[in-house]
PDB file of C-alpha atoms in Angstrom:
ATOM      1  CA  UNK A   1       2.368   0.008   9.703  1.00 41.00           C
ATOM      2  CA  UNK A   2       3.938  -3.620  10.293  1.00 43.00           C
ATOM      3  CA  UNK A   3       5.827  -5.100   7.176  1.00 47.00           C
ATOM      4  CA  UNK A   4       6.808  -8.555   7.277  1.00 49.00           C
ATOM      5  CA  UNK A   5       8.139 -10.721   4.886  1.00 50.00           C
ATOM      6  CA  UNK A   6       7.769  -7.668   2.456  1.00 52.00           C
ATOM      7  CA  UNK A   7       3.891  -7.780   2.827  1.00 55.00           C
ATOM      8  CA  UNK A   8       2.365  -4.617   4.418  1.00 55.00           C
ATOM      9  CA  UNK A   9      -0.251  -4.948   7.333  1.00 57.00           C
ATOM     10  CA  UNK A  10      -1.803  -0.704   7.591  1.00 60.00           C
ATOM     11  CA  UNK A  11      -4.395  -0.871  10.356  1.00 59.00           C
ATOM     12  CA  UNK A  12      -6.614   2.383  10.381  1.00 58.00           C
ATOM     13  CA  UNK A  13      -8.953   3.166  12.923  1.00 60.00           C
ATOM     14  CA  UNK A  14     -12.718   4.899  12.083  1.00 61.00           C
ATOM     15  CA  UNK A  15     -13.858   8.081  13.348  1.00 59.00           C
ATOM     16  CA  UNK A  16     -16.365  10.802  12.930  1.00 63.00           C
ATOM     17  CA  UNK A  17     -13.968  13.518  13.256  1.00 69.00           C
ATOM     18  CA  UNK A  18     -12.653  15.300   9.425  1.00 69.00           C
ATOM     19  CA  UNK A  19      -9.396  15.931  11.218  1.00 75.00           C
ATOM     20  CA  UNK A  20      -8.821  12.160  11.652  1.00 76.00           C
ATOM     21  CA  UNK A  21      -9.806  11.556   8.389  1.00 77.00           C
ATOM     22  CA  UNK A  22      -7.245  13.743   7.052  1.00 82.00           C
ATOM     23  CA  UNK A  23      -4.746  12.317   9.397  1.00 83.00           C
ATOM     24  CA  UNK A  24      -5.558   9.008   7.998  1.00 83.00           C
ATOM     25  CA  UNK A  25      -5.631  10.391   4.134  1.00 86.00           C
ATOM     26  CA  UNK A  26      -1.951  11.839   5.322  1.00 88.00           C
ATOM     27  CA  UNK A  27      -1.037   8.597   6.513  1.00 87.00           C
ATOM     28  CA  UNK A  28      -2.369   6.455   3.491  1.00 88.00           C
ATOM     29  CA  UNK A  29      -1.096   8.955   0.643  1.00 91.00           C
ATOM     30  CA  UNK A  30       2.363   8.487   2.674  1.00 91.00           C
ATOM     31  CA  UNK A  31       2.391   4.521   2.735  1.00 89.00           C
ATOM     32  CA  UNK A  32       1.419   4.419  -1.058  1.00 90.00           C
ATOM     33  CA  UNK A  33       3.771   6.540  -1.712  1.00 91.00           C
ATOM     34  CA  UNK A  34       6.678   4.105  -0.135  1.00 90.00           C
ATOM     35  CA  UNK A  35       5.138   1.179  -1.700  1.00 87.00           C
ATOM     36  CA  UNK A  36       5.081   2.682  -5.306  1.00 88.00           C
ATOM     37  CA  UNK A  37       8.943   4.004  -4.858  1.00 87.00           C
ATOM     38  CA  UNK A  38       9.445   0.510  -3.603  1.00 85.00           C
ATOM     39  CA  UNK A  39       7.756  -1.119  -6.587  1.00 84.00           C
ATOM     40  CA  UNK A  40       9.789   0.900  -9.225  1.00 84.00           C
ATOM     41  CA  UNK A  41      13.399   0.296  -7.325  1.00 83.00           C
ATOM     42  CA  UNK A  42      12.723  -3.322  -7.496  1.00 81.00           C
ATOM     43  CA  UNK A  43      11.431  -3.322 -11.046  1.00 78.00           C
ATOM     44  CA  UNK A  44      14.302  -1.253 -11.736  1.00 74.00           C
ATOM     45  CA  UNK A  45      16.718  -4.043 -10.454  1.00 71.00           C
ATOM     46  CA  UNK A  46      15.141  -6.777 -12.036  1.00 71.00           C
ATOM     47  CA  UNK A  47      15.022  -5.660 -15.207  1.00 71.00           C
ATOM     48  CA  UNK A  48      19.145  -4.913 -14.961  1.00 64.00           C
ATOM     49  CA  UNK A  49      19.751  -8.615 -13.826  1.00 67.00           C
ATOM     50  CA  UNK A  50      17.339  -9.622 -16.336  1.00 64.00           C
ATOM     51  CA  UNK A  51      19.278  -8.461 -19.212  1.00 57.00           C
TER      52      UNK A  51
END
């Protein structure tokens, strides 16, 4: 994963094999996860210097 200029590039190869698919499930579950916490921080802070 490359993030520039707080956009997210995720570059995910294809395969036959279930274990890669997993692997890349892992991976996927793991970046959304980031961008979600992320998401609420900055929400979070704008709404306080908002108000």
């Amino acid at each position: 994963m490359v993030a520039e200029n707080d956009e997210f590039i995720i570059t995910i190869g294809k395969s036959d094999k279930p274990r890669d698919e997993n692997k890349k499930r892992r991976a996927l579950e793991y970046v959304l996860k980031i961008m979600i916490e992320l998401y609420e921080k900055y929400e979070t802070r704008d709404k306080f210097i908002r108000s």
